[in-house]
Structure formats: C-alpha cells, structure tokens
Coordinates of C-alpha atoms in Angstrom, one line a residue:
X1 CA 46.2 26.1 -13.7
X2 CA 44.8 29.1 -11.7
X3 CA 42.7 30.0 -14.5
X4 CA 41.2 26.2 -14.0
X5 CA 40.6 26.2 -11.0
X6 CA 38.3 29.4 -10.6
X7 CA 36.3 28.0 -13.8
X8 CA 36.2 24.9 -11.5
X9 CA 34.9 26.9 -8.4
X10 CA 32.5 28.8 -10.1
X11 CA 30.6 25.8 -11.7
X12 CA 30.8 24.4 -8.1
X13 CA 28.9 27.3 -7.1
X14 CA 26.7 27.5 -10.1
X15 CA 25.8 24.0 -9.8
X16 CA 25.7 24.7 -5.7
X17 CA 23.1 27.5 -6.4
X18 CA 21.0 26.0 -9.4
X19 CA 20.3 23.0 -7.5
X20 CA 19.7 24.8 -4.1
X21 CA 17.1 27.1 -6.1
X22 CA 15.4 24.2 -7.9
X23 CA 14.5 22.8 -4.5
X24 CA 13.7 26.2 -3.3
X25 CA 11.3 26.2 -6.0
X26 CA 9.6 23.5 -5.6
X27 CA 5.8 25.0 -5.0
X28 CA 3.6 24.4 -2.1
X29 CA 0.5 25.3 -0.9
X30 CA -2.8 24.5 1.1
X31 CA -6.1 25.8 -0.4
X32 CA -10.0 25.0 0.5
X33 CA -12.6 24.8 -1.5
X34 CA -16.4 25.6 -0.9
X35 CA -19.1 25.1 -3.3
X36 CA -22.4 24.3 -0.7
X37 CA -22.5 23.1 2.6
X38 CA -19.9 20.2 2.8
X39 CA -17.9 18.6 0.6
X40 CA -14.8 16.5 0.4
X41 CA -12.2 15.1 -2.1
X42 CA -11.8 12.0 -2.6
X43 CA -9.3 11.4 -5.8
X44 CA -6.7 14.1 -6.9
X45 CA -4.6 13.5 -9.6
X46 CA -2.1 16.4 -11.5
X47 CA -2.7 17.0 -15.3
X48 CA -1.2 17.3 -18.1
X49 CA -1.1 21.2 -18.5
X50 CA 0.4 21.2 -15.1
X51 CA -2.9 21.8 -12.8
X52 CA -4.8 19.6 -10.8
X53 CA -8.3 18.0 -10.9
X54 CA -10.3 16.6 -8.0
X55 CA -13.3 14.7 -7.8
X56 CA -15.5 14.1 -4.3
X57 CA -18.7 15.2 -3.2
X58 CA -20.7 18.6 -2.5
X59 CA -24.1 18.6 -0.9
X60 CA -26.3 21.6 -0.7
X61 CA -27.6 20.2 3.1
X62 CA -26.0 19.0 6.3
X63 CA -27.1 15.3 5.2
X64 CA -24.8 13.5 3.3
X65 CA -27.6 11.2 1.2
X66 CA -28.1 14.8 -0.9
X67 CA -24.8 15.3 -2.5
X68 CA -23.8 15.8 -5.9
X69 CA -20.5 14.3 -7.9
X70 CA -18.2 17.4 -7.9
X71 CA -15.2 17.4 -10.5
X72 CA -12.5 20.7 -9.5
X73 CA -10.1 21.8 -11.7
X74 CA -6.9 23.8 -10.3
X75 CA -4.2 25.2 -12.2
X76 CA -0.8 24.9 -10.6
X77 CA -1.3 27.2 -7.7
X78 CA -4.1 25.5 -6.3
X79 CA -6.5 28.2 -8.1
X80 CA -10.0 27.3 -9.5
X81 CA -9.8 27.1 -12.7
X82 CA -13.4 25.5 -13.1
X83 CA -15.9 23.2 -11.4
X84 CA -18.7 21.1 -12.6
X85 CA -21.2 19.0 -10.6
X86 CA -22.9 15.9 -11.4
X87 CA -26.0 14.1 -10.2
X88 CA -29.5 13.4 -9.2
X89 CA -31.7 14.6 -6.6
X90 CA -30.6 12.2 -4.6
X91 CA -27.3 10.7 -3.1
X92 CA -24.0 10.6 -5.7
X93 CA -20.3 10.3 -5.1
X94 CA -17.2 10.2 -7.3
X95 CA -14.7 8.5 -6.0
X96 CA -12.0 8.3 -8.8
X97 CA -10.8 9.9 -11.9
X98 CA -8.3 9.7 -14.4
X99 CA -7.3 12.0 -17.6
X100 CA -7.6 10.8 -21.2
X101 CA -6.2 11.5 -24.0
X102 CA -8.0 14.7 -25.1
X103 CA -7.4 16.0 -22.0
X104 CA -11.2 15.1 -20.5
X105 CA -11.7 12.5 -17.7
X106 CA -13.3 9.4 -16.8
X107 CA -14.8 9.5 -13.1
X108 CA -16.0 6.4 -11.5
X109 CA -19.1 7.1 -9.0
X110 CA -22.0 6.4 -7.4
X111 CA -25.7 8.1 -8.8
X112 CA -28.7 7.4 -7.1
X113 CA -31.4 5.6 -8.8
X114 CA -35.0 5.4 -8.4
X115 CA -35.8 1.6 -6.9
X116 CA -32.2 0.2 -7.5
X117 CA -30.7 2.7 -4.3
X118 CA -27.6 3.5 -5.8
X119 CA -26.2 1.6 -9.6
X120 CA -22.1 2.0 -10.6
X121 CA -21.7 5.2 -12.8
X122 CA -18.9 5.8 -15.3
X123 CA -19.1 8.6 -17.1
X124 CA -17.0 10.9 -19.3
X125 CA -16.0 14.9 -19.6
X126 CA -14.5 16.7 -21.7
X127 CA -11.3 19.2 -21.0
X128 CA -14.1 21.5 -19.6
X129 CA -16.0 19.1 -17.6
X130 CA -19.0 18.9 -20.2
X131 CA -20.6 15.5 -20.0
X132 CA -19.6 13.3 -23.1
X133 CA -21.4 10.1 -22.5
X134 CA -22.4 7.8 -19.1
X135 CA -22.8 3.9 -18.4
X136 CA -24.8 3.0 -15.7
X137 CA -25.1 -0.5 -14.2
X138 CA -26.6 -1.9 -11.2
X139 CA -29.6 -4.1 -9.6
X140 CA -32.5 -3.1 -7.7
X141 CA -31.5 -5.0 -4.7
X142 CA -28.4 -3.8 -4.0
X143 CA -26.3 -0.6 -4.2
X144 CA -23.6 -0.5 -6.6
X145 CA -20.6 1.5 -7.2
X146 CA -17.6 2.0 -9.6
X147 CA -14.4 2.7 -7.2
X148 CA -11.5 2.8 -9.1
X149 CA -10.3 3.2 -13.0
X150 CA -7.1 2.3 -14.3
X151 CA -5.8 2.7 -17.9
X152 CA -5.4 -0.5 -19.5
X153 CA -3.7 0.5 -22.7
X154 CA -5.3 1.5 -26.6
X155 CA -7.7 3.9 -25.2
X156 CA -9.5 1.5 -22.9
X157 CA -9.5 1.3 -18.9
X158 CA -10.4 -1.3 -16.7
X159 CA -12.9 -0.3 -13.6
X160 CA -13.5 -1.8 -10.4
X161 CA -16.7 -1.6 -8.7
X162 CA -19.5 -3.8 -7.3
X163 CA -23.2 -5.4 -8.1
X164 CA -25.4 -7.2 -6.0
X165 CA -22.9 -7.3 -2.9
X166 CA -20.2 -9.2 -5.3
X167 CA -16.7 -7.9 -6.6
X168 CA -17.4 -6.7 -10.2
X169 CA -14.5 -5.7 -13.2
X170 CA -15.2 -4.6 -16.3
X171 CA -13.0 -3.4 -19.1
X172 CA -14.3 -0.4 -21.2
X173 CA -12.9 1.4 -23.9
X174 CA -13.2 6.0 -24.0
X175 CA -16.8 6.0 -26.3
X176 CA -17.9 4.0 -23.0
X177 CA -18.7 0.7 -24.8
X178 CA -18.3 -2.0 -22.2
X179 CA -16.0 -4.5 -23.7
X180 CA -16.3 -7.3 -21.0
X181 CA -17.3 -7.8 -17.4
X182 CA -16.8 -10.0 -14.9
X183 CA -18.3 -10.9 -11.2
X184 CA -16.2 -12.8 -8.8
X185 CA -16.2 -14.8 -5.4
X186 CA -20.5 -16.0 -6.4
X187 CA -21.0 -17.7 -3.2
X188 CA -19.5 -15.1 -0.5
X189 CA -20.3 -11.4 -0.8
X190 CA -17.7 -8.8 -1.4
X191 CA -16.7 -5.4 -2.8
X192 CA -13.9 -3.7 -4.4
X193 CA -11.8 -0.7 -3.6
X194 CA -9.0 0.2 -5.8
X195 CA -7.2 -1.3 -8.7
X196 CA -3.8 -1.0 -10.2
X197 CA -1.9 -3.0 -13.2
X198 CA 1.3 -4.7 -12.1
X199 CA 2.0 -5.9 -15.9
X200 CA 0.8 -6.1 -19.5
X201 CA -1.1 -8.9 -18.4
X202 CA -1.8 -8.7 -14.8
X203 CA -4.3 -6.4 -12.6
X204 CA -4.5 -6.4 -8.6
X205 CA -7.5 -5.4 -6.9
X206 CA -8.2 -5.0 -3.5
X207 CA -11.9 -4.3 -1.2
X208 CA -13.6 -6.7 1.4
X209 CA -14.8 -10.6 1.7
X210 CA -17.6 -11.8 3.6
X211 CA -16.1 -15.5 4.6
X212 CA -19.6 -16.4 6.2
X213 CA -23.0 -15.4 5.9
X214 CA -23.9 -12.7 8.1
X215 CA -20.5 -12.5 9.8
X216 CA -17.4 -10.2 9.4
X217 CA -15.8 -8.5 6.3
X218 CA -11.8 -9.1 5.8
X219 CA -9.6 -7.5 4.2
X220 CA -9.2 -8.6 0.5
X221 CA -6.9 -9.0 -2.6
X222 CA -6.7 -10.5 -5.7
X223 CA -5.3 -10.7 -9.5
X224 CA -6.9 -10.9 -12.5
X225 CA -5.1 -11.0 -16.2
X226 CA -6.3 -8.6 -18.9
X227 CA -9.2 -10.5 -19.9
X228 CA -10.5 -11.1 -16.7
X229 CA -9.8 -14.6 -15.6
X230 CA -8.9 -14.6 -12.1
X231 CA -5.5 -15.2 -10.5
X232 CA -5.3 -15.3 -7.0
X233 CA -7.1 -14.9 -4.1
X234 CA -5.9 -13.6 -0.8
X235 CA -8.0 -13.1 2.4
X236 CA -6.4 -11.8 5.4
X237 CA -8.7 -13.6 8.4
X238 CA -5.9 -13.8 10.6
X239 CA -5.8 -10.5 12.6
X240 CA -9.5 -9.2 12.7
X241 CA -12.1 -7.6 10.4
X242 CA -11.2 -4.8 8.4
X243 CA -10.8 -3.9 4.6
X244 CA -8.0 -2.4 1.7
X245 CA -8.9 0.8 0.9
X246 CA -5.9 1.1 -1.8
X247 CA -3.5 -0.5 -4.0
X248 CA -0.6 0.8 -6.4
X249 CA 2.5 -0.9 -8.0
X250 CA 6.1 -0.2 -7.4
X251 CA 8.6 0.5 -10.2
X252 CA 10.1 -3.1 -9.1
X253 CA 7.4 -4.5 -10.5
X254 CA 5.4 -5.3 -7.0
X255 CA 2.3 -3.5 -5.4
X256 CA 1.6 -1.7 -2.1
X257 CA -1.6 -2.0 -0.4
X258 CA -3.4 -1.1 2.8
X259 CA -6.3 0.0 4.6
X260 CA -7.6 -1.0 8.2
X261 CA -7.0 -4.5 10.2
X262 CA -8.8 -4.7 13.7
X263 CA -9.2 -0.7 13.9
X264 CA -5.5 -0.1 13.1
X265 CA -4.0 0.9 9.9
X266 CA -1.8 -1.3 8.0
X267 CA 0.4 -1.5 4.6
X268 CA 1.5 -4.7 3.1
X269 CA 4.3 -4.8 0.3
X270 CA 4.0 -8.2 -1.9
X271 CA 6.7 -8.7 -4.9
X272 CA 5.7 -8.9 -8.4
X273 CA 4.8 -13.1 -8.0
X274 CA 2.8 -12.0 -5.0
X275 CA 5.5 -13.1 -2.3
X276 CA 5.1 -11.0 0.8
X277 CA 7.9 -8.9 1.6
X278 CA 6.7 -7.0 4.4
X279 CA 3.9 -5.8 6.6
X280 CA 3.5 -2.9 8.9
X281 CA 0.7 -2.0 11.4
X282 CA 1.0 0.9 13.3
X283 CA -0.7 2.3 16.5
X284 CA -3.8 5.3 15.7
X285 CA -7.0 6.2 16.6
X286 CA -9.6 3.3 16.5
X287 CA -10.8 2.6 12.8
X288 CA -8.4 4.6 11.7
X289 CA -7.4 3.7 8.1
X290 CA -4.5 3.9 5.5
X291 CA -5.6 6.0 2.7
X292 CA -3.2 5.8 0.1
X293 CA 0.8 5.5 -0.8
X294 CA 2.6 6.7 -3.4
X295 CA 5.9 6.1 -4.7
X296 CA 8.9 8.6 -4.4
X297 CA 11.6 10.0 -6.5
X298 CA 14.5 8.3 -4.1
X299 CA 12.1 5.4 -4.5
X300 CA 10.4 4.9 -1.0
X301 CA 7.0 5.6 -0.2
X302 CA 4.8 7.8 1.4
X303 CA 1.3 7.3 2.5
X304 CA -1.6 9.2 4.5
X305 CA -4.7 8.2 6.6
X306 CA -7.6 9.5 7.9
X307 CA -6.5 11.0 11.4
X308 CA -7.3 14.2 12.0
X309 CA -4.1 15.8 11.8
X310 CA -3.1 15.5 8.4
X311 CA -0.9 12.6 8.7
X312 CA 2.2 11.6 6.3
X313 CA 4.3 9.1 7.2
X314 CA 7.3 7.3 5.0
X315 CA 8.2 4.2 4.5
X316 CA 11.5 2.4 3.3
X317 CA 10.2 0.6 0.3
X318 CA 12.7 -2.5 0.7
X319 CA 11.8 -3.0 4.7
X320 CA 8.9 -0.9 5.6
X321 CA 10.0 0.9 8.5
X322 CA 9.2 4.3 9.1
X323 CA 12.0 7.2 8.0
X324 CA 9.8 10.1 9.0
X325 CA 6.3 10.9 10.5
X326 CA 4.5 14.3 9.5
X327 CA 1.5 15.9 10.8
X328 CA -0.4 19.2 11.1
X329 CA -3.2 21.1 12.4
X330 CA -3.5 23.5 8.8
X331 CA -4.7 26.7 10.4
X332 CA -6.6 24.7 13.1
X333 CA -8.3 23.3 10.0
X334 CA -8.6 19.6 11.3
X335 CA -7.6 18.4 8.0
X336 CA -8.2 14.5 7.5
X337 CA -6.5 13.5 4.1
X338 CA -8.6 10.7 1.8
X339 CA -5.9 10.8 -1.5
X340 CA -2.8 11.8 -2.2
X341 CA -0.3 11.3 -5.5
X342 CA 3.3 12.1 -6.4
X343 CA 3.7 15.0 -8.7
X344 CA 5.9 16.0 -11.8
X345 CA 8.2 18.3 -9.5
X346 CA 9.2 15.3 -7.0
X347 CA 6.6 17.1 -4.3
X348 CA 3.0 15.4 -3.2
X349 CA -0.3 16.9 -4.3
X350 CA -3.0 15.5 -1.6
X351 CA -6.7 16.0 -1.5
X352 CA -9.5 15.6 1.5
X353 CA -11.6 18.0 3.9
X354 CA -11.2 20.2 7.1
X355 CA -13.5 18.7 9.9
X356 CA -14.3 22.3 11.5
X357 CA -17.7 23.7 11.3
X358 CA -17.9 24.5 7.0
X359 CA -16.2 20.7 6.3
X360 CA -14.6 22.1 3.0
X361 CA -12.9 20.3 0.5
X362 CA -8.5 21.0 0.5
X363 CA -5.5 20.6 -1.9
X364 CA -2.6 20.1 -0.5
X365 CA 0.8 20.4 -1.9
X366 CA 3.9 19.6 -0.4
X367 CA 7.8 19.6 -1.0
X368 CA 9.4 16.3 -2.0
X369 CA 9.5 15.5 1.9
X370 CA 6.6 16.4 3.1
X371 CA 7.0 19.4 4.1
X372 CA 5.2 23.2 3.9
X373 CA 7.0 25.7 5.6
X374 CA 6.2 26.4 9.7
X375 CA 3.2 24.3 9.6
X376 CA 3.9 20.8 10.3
X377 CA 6.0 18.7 13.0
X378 CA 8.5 16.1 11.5
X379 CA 9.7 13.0 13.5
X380 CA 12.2 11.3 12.5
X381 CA 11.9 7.7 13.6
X382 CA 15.2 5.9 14.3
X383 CA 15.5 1.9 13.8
X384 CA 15.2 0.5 17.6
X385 CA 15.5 -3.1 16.3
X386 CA 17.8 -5.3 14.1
X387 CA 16.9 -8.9 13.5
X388 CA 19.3 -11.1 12.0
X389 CA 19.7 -14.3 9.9
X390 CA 18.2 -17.5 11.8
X391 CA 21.1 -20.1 12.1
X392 CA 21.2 -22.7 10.8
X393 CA 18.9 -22.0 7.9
X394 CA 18.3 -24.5 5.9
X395 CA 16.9 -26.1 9.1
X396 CA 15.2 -29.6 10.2
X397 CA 14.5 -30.0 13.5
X398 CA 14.7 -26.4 15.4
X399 CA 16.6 -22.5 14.3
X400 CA 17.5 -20.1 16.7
X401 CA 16.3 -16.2 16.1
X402 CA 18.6 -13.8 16.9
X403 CA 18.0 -10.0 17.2
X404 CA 19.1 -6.8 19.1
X405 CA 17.3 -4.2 20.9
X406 CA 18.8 -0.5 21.7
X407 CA 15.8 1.0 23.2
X408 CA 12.7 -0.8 25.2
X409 CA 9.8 -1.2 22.9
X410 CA 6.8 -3.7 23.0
X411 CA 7.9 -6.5 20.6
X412 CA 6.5 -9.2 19.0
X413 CA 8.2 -12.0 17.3
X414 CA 6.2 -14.3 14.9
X415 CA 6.5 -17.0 12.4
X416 CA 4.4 -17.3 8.9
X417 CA 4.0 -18.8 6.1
X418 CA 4.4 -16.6 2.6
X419 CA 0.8 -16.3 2.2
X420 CA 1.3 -14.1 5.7
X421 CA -0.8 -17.0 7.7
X422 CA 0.3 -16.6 11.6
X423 CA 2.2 -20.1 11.9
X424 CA 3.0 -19.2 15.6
X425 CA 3.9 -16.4 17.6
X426 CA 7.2 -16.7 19.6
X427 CA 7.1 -13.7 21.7
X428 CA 4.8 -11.2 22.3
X429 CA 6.0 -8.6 25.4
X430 CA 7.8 -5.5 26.3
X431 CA 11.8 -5.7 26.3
X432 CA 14.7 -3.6 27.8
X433 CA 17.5 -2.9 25.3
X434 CA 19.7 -5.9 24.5
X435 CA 20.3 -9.2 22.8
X436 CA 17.5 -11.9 22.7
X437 CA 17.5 -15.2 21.1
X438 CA 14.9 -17.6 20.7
X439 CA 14.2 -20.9 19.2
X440 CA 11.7 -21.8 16.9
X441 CA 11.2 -26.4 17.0
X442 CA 9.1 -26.1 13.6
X443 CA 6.1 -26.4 14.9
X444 CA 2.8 -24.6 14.4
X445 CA 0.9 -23.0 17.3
X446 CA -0.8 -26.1 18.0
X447 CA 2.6 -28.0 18.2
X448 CA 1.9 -29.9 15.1
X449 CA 5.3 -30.3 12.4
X450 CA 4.8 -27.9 9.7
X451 CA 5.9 -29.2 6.5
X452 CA 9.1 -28.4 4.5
X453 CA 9.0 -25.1 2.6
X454 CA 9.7 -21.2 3.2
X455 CA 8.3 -19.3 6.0
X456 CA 9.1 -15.9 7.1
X457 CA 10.2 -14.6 10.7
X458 CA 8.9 -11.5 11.7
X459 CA 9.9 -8.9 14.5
X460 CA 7.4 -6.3 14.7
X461 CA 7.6 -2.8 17.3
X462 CA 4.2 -1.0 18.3
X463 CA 5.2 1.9 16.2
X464 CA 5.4 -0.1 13.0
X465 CA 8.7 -0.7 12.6
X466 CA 9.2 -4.2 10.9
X467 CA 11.7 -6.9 10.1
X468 CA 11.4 -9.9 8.3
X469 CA 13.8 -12.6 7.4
X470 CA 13.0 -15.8 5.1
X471 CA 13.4 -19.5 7.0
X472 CA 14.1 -22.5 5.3
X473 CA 12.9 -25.7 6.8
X474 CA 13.7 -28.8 5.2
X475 CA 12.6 -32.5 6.7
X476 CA 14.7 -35.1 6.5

C-alpha cells in the first residue's frame, strides 16, 4: 500500500509539473516589422509548418494612395522568414489571405488600375511568395475590391468583394478559374467585408447597405447557399449608421459578427437558423470598431478593435458578457490591432501597426488568455446584473420583467422582435443596486398590439454586459 501510494504522489506531481510546464511554454511575443515608410497588417493567419504569414500594405511615401500588397512570412518566433510585395504604381491593399494546399496562398486585394480607380484582385503564391496566376475584375466607374476568401471545399474558395458599389461573390477554384459569380441587393448600393461558411451548404457574409439613395450606410448581413442563391437578408437600421467589419462561425454551428453601430463597437451572436442570441455594445472611442473574434479552446470568444491600446476583450459565448478586458501600451508603441486568430497552442496570434512616428506593421502573440508577461493590464469584469424569466410566459395581455441589480450601472431594458427590431424600450436610466420589476402590456412603442409570436427581452449595462430572455406572447 505504501509502495502505492508514493507511485500515486509522484504521477500527481508529474502530471502537476507537465501540465504547469506546457502552459509555461506556451510562446509569446511582440515583433515590428519595417519594410518602407508605413505599413500595416491586415490578415494574419498561422501555417502549416508552424509560422505565420501576414498580408497588409507597405508604401514607400507618407501617402497612403502609393502602397504596395505586402505578404510576410514568420516562422514561429515572429522572425522573417521572407517577404514579398505586390503591386502597381499606384494604390494596392491585401486585405485577406488564406493557405492552400501546396503550402502557397490566395490573397484577396485591391490593385490600382489605369481608368477603372481600383478592380478586385485575387491572386495566387506559391510557398515562397512567387506569383502563380491573378484574376482581376472590376468597372471603370467604380472601385472594386476582394475582402475576404474562405475555403469552400475540393480545392475551390468562395471570395467576397464588390463591383460597381454592389455586394459581389464569386466561387473560384486554385488555377483561378472563376466558377460562378454573383451580384446582390441591384437596386440599393452596398459592399462586403468578410465571409465565413456556417455549413456544407450555407455562407454568411457581412459589409454595408445603402437603404436610400444618397443617405446612410447600415450595417449588413446575409446568407447565401453554395451556389450562390441568396438566403437572407438582415439590415440593422435601428440604432444608427455603421457597418460589419467581420464574421466567423462557432463550433455550435452559429456565427459571430461585429463592427461599428452609431460610432460604438458592437458584436452580435445569431444561432445556426439565424435566431439572435445576443448582442453587445460597448462604450469606446467615437468610430471605434470591432475588428475581429475568434473562438477559444474553453470555447468563448475573444475579440479586438481598433483603439489605440491594443484592446482584447472576452466574451462568454452562450451570453455575451464580458469575462476579462486587456490592454496595452507595447513599449509606448500605440498599437491599434486590425486581425487576430486562435492558434495551434490554444494562445492568439494578432496582427496590425504601432501609431508612433515609423507606423510599422506588428505580430502579436499571446498566451491562451491574453496575456504577455508585465506588459498589459487585465480587468476582470464581474456580472452587475441578473435578469430573470418574465412571468407568466406564455402571456396575453401583459408579463412582468424581473431583474436584480448589485451595483449602480446605467441600464436599459428593451423589447424585440428575433430579427433584433427595437419593439419598445421599457427603461432607459441609471439605477442604485436592487430589485426592479416592470411590466411590458404587449404593445409596441407606438402602443399598437403586436402580434402573437416570440420576442426577446433585453437588459443591457453601458459596459456591455447583456441579458436576454425569450417572451412568448400568445392572443387569445
């Protein structure tokens, strides 16, 4: 028995130590990158030999309309390995990249052309960065992009972009033969950011609409299905002008999105039939924007935006609330981060540019929480609010909305429908800590009966922590 039990301590401390010296291990750094004069990253992704790759811009001047594509490739330190640019004599971006199966990549970008402004460019490396082949599209009244590539299966990948001021897809296979395109929305104008697949069958894409001739651009999603027929359409009018600057799916088979709603940044979570699960704004500086999320190993989410102090923040995936805040100076570096992904080691790898006087490009990469040693500053944001079930639910005539308070916040309580239309607001104001309960009757802002169906009660603080609960109203 004694003999048992000090094999049974030992692996205890084996297993102690392993596991304390695998997260131990875990590598981080923070490099920068200069080429030229400026440049910036604005997609980062890790490869399959275990380094990263980059793509963004460089320009050889102070002005931004003479830049060049420039593709970096790390290995897993953060040290060059290579770089390539790509581009005209004019004004190119990349704004995307992904790796194929030979190791090269695809980059989706922007190349300057003579009388079209800018045309969509997709083109091809190989493991080295040498060009392979190019497709360029594009009008001469309009400037054109590609934004985003994802893989779409059998060695073909859709691409999101834009012609002629109108959301464009097309699906193209890795010799660069276009397989089939689409336009979408003909009568409004609009553009595209990012795409992501949510199933075999099913794409999500988010950008900007134009609802009305010469007015204000909303933010924007919708679906298509793998041949390009559209889905649905979701434009979110409701809280001001802004845009969706990214979109990515969830292992539960939903997507994540977000980007900037009347100058604040915002995240939405929808389920994989599109039902809204939660939202979260959160206070910034103005037209400050959410840059990206990605997914963790515990299965929440992280994402970054464009302040100017390196800014991570995570979310719970299931309610949205915040769990932890992160931010840093870098060295005094300014950093603002554009991209960021989850890597093979459980850490982040994040890409973007210092806003001090050379404006160079960085990689970043943290620990599985965010962290690099001594040089950020972690809050840890505890739940102020709890909002519970609406009684009675089903309901007909009125429900009563229930929900505690433990510190004083500015709160606002609101009703929707699951497309995330404001029905009515119920309360908008700060509280002292306590127990509130309010009463919805049913009706809309306007006092008018809304209809039998589902709606959703929201509870929402000013530093983005969210509640929602589902309401069932039934007429008799």
């Amino acid at each position: 028995m004694k003999k048992h039990l000090e094999f049974r301590n030992f692996l205890g401390i084996f297993l102690f130590l392993f596991l304390a010296g695998s997260l131990s291990a875990q590598s981080t750094f923070y490099k920068k990158y200069q080429h030229e004069v400026k440049q910036w990253g604005n997609c980062v992704i890790e490869t399959s030999d275990g380094g990263y790759a980059v793509v963004g811009v460089t320009t050889s001047t102070n002005y931004v309309y003479q830049a060049d594509v420039w593709l970096l490739k790390t290995d897993s330190s953060g040290d060059t390995l290579w770089t390539k640019t790509f581009g005209t004599s004019g004004r190119d971006e990349g704004f995307c990249l992904i790796e194929t199966s030979d190791h090269g990549f695809i980059i989706a970008a922007t190349k300057e052309v003579p009388q079209h402004y800018n045309d969509g460019w997709v083109f091809k490396t190989d493991a080295n960065g040498n060009m392979e082949w190019e497709h360029v599209f594009g009008t001469e009244s309009n400037g054109e992009s590609a934004s985003s590539i994802v893989d779409a299966g059998n060695h073909s990948f859709l691409i999101s972009g834009n012609v002629n001021s109108k959301s464009y897809v097309f699906k193209i296979d890795d010799e660069g033969n276009v397989i089939w395109e689409q336009t979408y929305f003909p009568n409004q104008n609009s553009s595209t950011t990012s795409i992501c697949q949510l199933s075999n069958n099913t794409f999500a894409i988010v950008g900007s609409f134009q609802m009305y001739p010469a007015g204000g651009w909303y933010p924007n999603l919708f679906t298509i299905d793998s041949i390009g027929n559209l889905g649905y359409q979701l434009t979110y009018a409701f809280i001001g002008t802004g845009g969706f600057s990214f979109i990515t799916n969830t292992t539960d088979g939903g997507m994540v999105f977000g980007g900037e709603e009347n100058g604040e940044s915002v995240v939405y979570k929808r389920s994989a039939t599109g039902v809204e699960e939660w939202n979260y704004h959160y206070e910034s500086g103005y037209m400050t924007w959410a840059m990206a999320a990605t997914e963790t190993s515990d299965n929440n989410l992280v994402i970054t935006d464009n302040s100017w102090d390196a800014s991570l923040r995570k979310l719970d995936m299931t309610t949205g609330d915040t769990l932890w805040t992160r931010t840093s100076n870098l060295n005094n570096d300014n950093p603002r981060y554009t991209n960021m992904t989850t890597t093979s080691d459980n850490g982040l790898i994040i890409t973007g540019y210092t806003y001090n006087y050379n404006h160079g490009l960085i990689l970043v990469k943290t620990m599985q929480n965010g962290s690099m040693t001594d040089i950020e500053n972690q809050k840890s944001i505890q739940k102020s609010i709890s909002l519970n079930q609406n009684f009675p639910n089903p309901f007909n005539e009125q429900t009563e909305l229930n929900f505690n308070l433990s510190k004083p916040e500015s709160i606002e309580l609101y009703i929707t429908d699951l497309n995330n239309k404001r029905i009515k607001t119920l309360l908008k104001e700060p509280l002292a800590p306590g127990v509130y309960n309010y009463i919805w009757d049913g009706n809309n802002a306007n006092g008018v009966a809304c209809p039998s169906g589902i709606y959703c009660a929201i509870l929402k603080t000013k530093n983005g922590i969210t509640q929602t609960r589902k309401i069932i109203k039934i007429l008799k």
